[in-house]
Coordinates of C-alpha atoms in Angstrom, one line a residue:
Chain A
X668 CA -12.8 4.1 -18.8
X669 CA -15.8 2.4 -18.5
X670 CA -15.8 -0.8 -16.1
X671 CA -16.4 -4.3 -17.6
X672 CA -19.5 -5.7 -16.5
X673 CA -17.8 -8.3 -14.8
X674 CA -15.8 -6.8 -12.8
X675 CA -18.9 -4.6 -11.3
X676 CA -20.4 -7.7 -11.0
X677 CA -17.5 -8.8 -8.7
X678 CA -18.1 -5.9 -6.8
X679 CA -21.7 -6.6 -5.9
X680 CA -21.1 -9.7 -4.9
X681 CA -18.8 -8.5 -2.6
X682 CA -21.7 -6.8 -0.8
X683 CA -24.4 -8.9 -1.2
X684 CA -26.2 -9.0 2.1
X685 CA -27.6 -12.1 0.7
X686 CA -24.1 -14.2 1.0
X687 CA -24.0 -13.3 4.8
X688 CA -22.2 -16.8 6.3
X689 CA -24.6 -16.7 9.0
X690 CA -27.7 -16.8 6.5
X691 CA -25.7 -19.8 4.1
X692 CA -24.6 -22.6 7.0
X693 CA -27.5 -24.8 5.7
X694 CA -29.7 -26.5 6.6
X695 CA -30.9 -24.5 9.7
X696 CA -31.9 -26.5 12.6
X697 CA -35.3 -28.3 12.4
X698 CA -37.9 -25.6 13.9
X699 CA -35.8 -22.9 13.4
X700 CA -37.7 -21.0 10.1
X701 CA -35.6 -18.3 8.7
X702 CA -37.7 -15.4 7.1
X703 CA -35.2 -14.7 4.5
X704 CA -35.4 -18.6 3.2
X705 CA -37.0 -18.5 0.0
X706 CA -37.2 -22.1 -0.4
X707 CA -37.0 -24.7 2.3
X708 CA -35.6 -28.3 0.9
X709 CA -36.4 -31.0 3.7
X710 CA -35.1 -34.1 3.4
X711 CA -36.1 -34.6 -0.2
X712 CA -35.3 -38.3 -2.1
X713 CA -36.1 -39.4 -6.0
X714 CA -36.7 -42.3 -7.4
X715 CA -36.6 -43.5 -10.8
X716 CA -38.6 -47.3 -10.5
X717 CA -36.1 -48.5 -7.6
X718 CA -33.2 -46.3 -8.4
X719 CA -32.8 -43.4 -5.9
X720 CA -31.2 -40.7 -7.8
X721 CA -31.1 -38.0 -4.8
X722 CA -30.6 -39.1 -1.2
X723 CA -32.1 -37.1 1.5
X724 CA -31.2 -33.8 0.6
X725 CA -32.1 -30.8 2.9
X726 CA -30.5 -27.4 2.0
X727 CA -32.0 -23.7 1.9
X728 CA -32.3 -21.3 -1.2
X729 CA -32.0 -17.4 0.1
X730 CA -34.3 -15.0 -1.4
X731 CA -32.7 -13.2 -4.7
X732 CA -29.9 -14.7 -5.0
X733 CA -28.0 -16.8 -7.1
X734 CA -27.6 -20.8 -6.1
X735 CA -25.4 -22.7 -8.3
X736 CA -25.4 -26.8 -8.1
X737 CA -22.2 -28.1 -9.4
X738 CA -21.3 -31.9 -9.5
X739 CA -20.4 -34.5 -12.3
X740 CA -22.9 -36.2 -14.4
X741 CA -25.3 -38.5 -12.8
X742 CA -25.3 -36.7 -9.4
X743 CA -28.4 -35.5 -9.3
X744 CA -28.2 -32.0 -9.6
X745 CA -30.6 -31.4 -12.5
X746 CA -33.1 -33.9 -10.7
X747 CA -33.1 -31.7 -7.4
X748 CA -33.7 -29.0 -9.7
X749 CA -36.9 -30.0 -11.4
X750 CA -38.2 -30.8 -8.6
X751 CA -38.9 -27.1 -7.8
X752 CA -41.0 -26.8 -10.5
X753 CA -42.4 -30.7 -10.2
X754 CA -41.1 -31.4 -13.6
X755 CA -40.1 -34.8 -12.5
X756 CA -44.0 -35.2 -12.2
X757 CA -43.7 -36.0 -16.1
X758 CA -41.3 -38.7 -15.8
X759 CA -42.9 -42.0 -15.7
X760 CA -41.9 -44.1 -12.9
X761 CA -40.5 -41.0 -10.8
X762 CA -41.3 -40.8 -7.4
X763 CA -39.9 -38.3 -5.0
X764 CA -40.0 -37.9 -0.9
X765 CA -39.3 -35.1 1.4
X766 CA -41.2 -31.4 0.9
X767 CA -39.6 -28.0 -0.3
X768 CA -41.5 -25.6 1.3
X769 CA -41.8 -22.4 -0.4
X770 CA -44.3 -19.7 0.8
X771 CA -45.8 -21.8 3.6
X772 CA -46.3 -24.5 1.2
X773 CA -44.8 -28.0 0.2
X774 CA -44.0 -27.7 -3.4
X775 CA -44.0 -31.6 -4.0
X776 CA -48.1 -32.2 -2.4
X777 CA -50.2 -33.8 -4.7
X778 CA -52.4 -30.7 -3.5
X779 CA -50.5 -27.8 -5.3
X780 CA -51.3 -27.8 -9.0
X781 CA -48.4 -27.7 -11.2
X782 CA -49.8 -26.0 -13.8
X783 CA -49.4 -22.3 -11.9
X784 CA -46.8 -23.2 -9.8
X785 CA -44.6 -23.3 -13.2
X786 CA -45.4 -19.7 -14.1
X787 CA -43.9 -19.0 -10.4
X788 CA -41.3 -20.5 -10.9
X789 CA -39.9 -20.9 -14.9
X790 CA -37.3 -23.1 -16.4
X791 CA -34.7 -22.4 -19.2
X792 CA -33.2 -25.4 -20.3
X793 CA -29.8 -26.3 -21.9
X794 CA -31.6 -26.0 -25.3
X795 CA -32.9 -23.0 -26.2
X796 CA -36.6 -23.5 -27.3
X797 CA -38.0 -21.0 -28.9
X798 CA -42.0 -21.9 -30.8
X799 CA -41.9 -21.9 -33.9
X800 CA -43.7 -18.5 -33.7
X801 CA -42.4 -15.0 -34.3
X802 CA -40.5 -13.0 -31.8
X803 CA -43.6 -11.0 -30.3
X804 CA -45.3 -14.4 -30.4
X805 CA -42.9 -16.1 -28.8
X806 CA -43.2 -13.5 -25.5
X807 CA -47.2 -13.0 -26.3
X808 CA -48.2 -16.3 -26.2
X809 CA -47.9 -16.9 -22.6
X810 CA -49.7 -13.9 -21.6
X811 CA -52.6 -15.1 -23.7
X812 CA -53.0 -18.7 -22.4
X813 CA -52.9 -16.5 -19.3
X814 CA -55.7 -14.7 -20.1
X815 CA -54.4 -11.5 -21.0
X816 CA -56.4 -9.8 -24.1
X817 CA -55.3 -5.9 -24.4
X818 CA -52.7 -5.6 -26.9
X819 CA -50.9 -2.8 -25.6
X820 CA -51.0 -4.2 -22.4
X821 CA -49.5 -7.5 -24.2
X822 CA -46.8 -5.2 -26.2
X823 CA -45.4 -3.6 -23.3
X824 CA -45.2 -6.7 -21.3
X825 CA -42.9 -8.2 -24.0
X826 CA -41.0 -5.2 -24.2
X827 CA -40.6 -5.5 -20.7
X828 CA -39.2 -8.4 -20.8
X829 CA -37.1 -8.4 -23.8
X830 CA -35.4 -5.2 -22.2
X831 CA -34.7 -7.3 -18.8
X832 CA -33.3 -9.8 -20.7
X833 CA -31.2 -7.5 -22.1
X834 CA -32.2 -8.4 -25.7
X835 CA -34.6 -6.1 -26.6
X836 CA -32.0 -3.8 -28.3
X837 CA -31.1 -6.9 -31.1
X838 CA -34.8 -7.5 -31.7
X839 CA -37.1 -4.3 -31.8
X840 CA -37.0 -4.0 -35.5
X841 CA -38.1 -7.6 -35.9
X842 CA -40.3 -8.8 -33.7
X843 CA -42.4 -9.9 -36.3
X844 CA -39.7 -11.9 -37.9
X845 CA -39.5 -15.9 -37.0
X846 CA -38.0 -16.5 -33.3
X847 CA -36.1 -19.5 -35.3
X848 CA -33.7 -17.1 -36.7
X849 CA -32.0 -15.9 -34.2
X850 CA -28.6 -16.5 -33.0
X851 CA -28.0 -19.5 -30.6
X852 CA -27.5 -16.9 -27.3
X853 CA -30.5 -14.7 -28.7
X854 CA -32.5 -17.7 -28.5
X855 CA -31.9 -18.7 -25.3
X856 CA -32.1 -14.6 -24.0
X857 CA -35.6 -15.2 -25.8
X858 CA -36.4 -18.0 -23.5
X859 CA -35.6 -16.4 -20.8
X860 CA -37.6 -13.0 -21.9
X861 CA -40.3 -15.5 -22.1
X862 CA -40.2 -17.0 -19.1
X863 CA -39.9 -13.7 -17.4
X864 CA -42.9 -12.3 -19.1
X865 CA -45.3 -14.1 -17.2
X866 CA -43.9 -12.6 -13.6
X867 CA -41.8 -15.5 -11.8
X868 CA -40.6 -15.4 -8.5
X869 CA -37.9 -18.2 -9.1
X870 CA -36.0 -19.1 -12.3
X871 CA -34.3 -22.1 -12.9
X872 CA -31.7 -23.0 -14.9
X873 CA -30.7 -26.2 -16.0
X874 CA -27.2 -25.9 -18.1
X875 CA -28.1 -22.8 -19.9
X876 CA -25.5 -21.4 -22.1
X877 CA -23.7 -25.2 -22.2
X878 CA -24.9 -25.0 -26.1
X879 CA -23.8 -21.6 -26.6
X880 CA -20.4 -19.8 -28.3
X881 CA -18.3 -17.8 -25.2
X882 CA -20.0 -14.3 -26.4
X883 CA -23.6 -15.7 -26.1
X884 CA -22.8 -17.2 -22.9
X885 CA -21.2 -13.9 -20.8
X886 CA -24.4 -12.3 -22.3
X887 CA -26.2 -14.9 -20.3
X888 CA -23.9 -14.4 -17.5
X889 CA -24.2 -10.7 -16.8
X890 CA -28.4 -11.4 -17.8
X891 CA -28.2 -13.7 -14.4
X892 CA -26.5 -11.1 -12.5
X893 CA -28.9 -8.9 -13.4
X894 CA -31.7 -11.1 -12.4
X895 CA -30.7 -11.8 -9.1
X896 CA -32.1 -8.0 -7.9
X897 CA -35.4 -9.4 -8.6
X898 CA -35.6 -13.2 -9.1
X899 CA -33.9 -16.3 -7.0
X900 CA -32.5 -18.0 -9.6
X901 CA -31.1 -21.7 -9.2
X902 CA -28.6 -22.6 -12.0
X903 CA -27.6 -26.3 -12.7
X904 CA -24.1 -26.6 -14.5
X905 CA -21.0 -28.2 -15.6
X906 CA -18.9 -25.4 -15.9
X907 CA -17.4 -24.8 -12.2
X908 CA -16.3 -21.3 -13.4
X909 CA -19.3 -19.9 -14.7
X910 CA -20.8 -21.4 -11.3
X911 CA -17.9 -19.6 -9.4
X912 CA -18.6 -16.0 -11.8
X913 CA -22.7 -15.9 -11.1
X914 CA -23.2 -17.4 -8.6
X915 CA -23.2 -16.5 -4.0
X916 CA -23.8 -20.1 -2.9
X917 CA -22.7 -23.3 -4.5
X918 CA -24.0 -26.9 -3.7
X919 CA -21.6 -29.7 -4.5
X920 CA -23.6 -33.2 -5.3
X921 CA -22.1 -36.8 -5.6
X922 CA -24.2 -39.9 -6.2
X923 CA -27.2 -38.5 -5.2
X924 CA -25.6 -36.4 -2.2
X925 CA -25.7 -33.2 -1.4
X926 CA -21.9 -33.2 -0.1
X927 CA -21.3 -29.3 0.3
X928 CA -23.3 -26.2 0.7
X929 CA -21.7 -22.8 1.7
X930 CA -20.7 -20.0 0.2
X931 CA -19.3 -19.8 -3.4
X932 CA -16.4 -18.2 -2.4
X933 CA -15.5 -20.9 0.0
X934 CA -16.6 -23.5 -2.2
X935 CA -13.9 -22.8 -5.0
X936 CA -11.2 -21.3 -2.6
X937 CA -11.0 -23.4 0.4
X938 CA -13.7 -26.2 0.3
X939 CA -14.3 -27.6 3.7
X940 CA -14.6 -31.3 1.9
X941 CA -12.2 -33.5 0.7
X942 CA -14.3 -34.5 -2.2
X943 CA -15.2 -30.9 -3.1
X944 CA -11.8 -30.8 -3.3
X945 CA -11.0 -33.3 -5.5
X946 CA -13.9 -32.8 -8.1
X947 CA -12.8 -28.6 -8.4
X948 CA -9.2 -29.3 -8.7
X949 CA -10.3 -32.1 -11.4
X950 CA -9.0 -34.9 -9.6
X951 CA -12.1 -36.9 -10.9
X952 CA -15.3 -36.5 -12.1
Chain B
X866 CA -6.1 -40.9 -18.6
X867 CA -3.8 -42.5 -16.0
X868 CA -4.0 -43.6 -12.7
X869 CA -7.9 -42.6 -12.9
X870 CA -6.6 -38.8 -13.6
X871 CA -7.2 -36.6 -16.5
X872 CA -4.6 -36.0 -19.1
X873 CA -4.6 -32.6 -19.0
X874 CA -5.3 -32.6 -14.6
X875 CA -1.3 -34.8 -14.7
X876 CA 0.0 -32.1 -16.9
X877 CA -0.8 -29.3 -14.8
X878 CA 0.1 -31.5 -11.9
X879 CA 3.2 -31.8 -13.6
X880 CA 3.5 -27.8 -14.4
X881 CA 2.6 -27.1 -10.8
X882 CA 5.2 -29.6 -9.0
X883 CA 8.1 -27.7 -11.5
X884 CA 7.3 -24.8 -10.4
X885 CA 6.9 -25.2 -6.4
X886 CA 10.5 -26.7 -7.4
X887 CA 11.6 -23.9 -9.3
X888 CA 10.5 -21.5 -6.3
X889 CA 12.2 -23.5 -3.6
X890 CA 15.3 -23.4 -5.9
X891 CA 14.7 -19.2 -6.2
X892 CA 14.2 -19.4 -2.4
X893 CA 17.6 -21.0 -1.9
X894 CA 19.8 -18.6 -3.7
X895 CA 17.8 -15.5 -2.6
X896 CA 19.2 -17.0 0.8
X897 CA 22.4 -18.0 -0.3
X898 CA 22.9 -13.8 -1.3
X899 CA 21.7 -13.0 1.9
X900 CA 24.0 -15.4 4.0
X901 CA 27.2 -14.5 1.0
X902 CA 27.0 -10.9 1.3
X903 CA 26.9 -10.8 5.5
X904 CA 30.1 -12.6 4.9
X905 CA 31.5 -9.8 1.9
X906 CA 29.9 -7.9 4.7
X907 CA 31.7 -8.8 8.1
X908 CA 34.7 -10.0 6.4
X909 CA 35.3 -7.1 3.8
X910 CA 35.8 -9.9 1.1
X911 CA 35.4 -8.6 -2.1
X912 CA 35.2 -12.5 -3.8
X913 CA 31.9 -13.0 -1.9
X914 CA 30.9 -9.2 -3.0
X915 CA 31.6 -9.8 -6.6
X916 CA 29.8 -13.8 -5.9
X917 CA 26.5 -11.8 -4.5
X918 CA 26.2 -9.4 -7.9
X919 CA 27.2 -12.1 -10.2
X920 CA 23.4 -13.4 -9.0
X921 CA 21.3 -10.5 -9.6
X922 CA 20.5 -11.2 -13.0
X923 CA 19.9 -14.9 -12.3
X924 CA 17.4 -14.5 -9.4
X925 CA 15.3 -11.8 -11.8
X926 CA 15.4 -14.6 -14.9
X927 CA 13.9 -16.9 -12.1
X928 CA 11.2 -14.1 -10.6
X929 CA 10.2 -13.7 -14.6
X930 CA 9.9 -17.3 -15.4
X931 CA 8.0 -18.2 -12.9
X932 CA 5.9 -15.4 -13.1
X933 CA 5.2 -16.4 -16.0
X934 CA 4.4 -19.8 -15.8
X935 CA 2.6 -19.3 -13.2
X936 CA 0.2 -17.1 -15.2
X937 CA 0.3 -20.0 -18.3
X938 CA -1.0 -22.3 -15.4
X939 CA -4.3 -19.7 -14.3
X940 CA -5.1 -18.8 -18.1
X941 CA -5.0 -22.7 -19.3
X942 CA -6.2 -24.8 -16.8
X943 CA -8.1 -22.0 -13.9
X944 CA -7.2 -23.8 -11.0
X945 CA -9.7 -24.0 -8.2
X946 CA -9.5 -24.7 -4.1
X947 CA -5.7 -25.8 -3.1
X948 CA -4.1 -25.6 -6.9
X949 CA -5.4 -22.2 -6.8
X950 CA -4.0 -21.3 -3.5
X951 CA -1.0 -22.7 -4.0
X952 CA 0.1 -20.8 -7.9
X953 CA -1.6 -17.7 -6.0
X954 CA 1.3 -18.5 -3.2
X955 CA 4.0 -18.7 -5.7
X956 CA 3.1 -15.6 -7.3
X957 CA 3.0 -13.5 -4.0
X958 CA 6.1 -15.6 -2.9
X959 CA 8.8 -14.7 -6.1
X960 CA 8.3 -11.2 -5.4
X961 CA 8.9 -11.3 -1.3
X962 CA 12.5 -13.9 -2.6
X963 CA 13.3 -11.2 -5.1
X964 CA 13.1 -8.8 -2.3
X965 CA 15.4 -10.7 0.1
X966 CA 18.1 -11.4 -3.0
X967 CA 18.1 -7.8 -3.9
X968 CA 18.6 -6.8 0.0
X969 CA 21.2 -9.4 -0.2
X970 CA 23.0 -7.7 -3.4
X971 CA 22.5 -4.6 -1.6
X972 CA 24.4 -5.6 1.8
X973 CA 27.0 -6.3 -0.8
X974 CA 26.9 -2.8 -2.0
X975 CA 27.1 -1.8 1.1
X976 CA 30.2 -4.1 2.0
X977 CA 32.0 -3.0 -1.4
X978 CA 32.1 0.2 -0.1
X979 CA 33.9 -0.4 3.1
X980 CA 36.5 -2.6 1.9
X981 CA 39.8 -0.8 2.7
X982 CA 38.6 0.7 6.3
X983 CA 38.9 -1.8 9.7
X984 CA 35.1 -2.0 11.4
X985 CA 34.4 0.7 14.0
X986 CA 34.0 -2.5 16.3
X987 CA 33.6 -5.9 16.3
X988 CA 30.6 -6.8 14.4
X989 CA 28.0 -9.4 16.7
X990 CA 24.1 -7.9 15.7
X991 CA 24.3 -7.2 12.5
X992 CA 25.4 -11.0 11.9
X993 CA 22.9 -12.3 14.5
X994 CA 20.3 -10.1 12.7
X995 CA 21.1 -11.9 9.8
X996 CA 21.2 -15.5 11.1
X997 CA 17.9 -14.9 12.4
X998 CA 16.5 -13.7 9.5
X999 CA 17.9 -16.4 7.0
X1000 CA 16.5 -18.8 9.4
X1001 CA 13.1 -17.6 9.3
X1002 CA 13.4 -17.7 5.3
X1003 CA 14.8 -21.5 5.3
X1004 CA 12.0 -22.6 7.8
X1005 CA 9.3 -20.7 5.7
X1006 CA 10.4 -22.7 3.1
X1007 CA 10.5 -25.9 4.5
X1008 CA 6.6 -25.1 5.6
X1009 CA 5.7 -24.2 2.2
X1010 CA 7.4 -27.6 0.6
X1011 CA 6.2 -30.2 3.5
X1012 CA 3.2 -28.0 4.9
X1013 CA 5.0 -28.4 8.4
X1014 CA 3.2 -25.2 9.6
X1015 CA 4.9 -25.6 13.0
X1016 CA 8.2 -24.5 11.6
X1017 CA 6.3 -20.8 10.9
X1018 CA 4.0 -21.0 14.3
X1019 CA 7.0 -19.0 16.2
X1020 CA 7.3 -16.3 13.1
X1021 CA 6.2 -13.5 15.3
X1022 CA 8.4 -13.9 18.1
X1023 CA 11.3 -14.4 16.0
X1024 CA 10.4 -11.2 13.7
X1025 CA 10.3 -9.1 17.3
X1026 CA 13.7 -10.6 17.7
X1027 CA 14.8 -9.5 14.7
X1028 CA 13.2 -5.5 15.3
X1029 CA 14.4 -5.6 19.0
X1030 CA 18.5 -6.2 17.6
X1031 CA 17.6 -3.7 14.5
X1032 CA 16.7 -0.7 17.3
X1033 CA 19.8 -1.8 19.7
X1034 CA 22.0 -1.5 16.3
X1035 CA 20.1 1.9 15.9
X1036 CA 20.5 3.1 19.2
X1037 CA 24.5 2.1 18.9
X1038 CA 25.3 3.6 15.4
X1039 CA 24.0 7.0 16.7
X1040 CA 26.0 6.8 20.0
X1041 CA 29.3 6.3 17.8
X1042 CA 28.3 9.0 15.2
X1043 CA 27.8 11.7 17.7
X1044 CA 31.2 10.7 19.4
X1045 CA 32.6 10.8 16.0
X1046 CA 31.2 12.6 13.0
X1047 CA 34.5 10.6 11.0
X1048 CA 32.3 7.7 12.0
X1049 CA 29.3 8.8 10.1
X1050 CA 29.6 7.2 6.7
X1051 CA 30.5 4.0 8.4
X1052 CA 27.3 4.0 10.8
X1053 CA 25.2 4.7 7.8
X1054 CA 26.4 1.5 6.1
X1055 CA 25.7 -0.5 9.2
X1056 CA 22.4 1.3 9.9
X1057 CA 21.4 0.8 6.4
X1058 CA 22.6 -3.1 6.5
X1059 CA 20.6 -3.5 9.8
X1060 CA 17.5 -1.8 8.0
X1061 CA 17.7 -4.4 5.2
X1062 CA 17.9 -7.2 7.3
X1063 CA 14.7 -6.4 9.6
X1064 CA 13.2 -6.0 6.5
X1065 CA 14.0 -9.8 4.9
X1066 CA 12.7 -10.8 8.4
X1067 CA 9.2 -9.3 7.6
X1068 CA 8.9 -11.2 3.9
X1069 CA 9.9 -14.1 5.7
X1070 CA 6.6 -13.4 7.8
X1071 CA 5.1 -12.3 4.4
X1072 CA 5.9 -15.5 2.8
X1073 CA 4.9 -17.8 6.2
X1074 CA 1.2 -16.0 5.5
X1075 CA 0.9 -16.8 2.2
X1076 CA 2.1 -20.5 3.0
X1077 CA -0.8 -20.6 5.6
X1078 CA -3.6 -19.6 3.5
X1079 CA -2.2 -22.1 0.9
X1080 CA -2.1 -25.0 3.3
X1081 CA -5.3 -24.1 5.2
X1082 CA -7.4 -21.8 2.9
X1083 CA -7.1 -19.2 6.1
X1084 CA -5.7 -15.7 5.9
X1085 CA -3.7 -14.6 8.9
X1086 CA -1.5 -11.5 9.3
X1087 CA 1.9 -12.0 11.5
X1088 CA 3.5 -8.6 12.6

């Protein structure tokens, strides 16, 4: 019998060293660096003109793992998240305190250039948006603005990363064929081929399979399980059981707050907070 | 939406109250078997024996059904935090009640077959035993519909109670069958009796961890 993919995924995440309690009570103590923090939140605010859409949030993102932030509309969550990649940088009249330190650096300095910080750490959005290129061209096209001129260097990069995102089997006989055919779920799996193509450290994922059919999105699903053995991915979404399937730590936002952080386990069995609580067991939100 | 609550949140709500009901209701007549057929058992009354077997099909329609909408409720609405705990509670629960109703239809077995023969003695532990354990079952109950987990704080003490009387009836039964093999068959019932009786005492414990973990989120282990 062979094991649904699922349930092995269960079974990892049984045994992930990465969801040891002592390494998810976050924040740490001020001074106290851990070496297996990938990314460092401290104190971090956004504002929209005078609205403050996230409220001092500190919290800390293990290395390859998967981080899920929950919370109802308006919260926040998708704000924290572009932060990571300074996306909010494009948002006219957003301004944004705090630092999230990520390899000795502060993400949110005017200093670091957010240009190359994005191909460390890529987005997929709820959309899928594929170019209006062809499937190769899709996956290519990144490596070129890169800089990247060999073609067989080029074409075994993309197979690369079609095969880890597990999509490489649907395509191989068309990659010449126009990305905009593709299904919905192949889409997004495109997106994130494409995003992985260009070697990220981080991923993030703002609602990704919230536009997708229930076949499309376990694809997605096991693909993120998968990529936690290399990548730290950080998932924003609305569905608090695919948070509680993918993910090893959830954070729990309301109004801007960051109310709960621990592991996902605890989060959706026994939440510590009364309003964690309340939004999981649909009492509002 | 009422009351600032989802439709569909009051409906399982509403699901979920029935069947903590429905279980307390199960709970009740698992214990009313257990208490009946200790009477069909001390008494030799074969009204309360035929009472205690007239149940068995009921308390099994009950295990099913709630079984079963207790699964509806995880499929449709996948519960999360204290909903979850709670239908994961019920489930674990029906099957220790079952357990303690069929022990009760066995005593009643047990009783059938000694109607017609005078007790070897006057029967004190075997009754105690089963005060104690039906006790247990009311007060694990009560904690799993009010949350009082003081009623089930005590559950180990009383479940050594319980082990201490079901060794003494031990000890005693094997004294009067090697005086008397005649006295055999008779011995066996009430070893057998006191056997089934220890044993409600430990899903009693059973059911007091599950009502923990449901009220607190915590696993704990009484034995």
């Amino acid at each position: 019998m062979t094991v649904p993919e699922t349930a092995m995924n269960r079974a990892r995440e049984e045994t992930d060293p990465g969801m040891l309690p002592s390494q998810v009570r976050m924040p740490s103590p001020p001074g106290t660096e851990r070496r297996d923090s990938m990314i460092s939140i401290e104190g971090v605010s956004v504002f929209y003109g005078a609205k403050q859409a996230i409220r001092h949030v500190s919290l800390e993102v293990p290395e390859r793992s998967v981080t899920a932030f929950i919370g109802p509309s308006g919260c926040g969550k998708s704000t924290l998240l572009r932060c990571f990649n300074r996306m909010n940088d494009e948002i006219p009249g957003c301004r944004t305190e705090g630092s999230i330190i990520w390899k000795g650096m502060d993400i949110l300095s005017r200093e670091v250039d957010p240009v190359p910080l994005r191909r460390k750490i890529g987005m997929v959005f709820q959309k899928p948006n594929p170019f209006p290129k062809s499937i190769h061209d899709n996956i290519a096209y990144g490596l070129r603005i890169g800089g990247m001129r060999d073609r067989s260097e080029i074409d075994a990069l993309v197979e690369r990363s079609l095969r880890h995102a597990a999509l490489w089997d649907e395509v191989k006989d068309r990659m010449d064929e126009s990305a905009m055919g593709l299904s919905g779920g192949q889409q997004q799996r495109l997106c994130i081929a494409r995003t992985l193509a260009v070697e990220p450290e981080v991923i993030l994922m703002d609602e990704p399979c919230s536009s997708l059919d229930p076949i499309a999105t376990g694809k997605i699903e096991d693909l993120i399980y998968h990529l936690k053995r290399d990548y730290t991915v950080i998932i924003v979404t609305h569905n608090m059981q695919q948070a509680a399937r993918v993910s090893g730590l959830t954070g729990f936002f309301y109004l801007g707050e960051l109310i709960e952080f621990d592991r996902t386990k605890q989060v959706f069995e026994a939440p510590r907070q009364e309003l964690t609580e309340r939004y999981i067991t649909g009492r509002f939100g | 939406m009422s009351n600032g609550i989802p439709m569909a949140k009051e409906k399982f709500s509403t699901e979920l109250d029935r069947l903590v009901v429905d279980v307390l209701k199960m709970g009740e007549l698992a214990n009313a078997m257990l208490c009946r057929s200790m009477r069909a058992f001390k008494d030799l009354d074969p009204k309360e024996v035929e009472w205690v077997h007239s149940k068995k099909g009921e308390l099994d329609w009950m295990d099913r059904d709630i079984e079963e909408r207790a699964l509806q409720l995880l499929t449709l609405y996948n519960p999360m935090a204290k909903d979850m705990r709670t239908v994961a509670c019920v489930l674990k629960m029906i099957t220790y009640l079952n357990r303690i109703g069929r022990y009760g239809k066995d005593i009643a077995r047990d009783a059938e077959a000694l109607i017609g023969q005078p007790h070897i003695s006057k029967l004190v532990n075997i009754p105690h035993m089963q005060v104690l354990a039906s006790g247990m079952v009311r007060d694990a109950l009560e904690a799993f519909a009010t949350g009082n987990l003081k009623l089930i704080s005590e559950f180990r003490e009383r479940d050594d109670e319980v082990d201490a009387i079901w060794e003494s009836v031990l000890r005693e039964s094997l004294t009067y069958m090697m005086e008397d093999q005649k006295k055999i068959p008779t011995c066996m019932h009430y070893i057998m009796v006191a056997r089934y009786l220890e044993r409600c005492a430990d899903h009693s414990c059973k059911i007091a961890e599950k009502v923990h973990y449901m009220y607190t989120g915590e696993h704990i282990e009484i034995k």
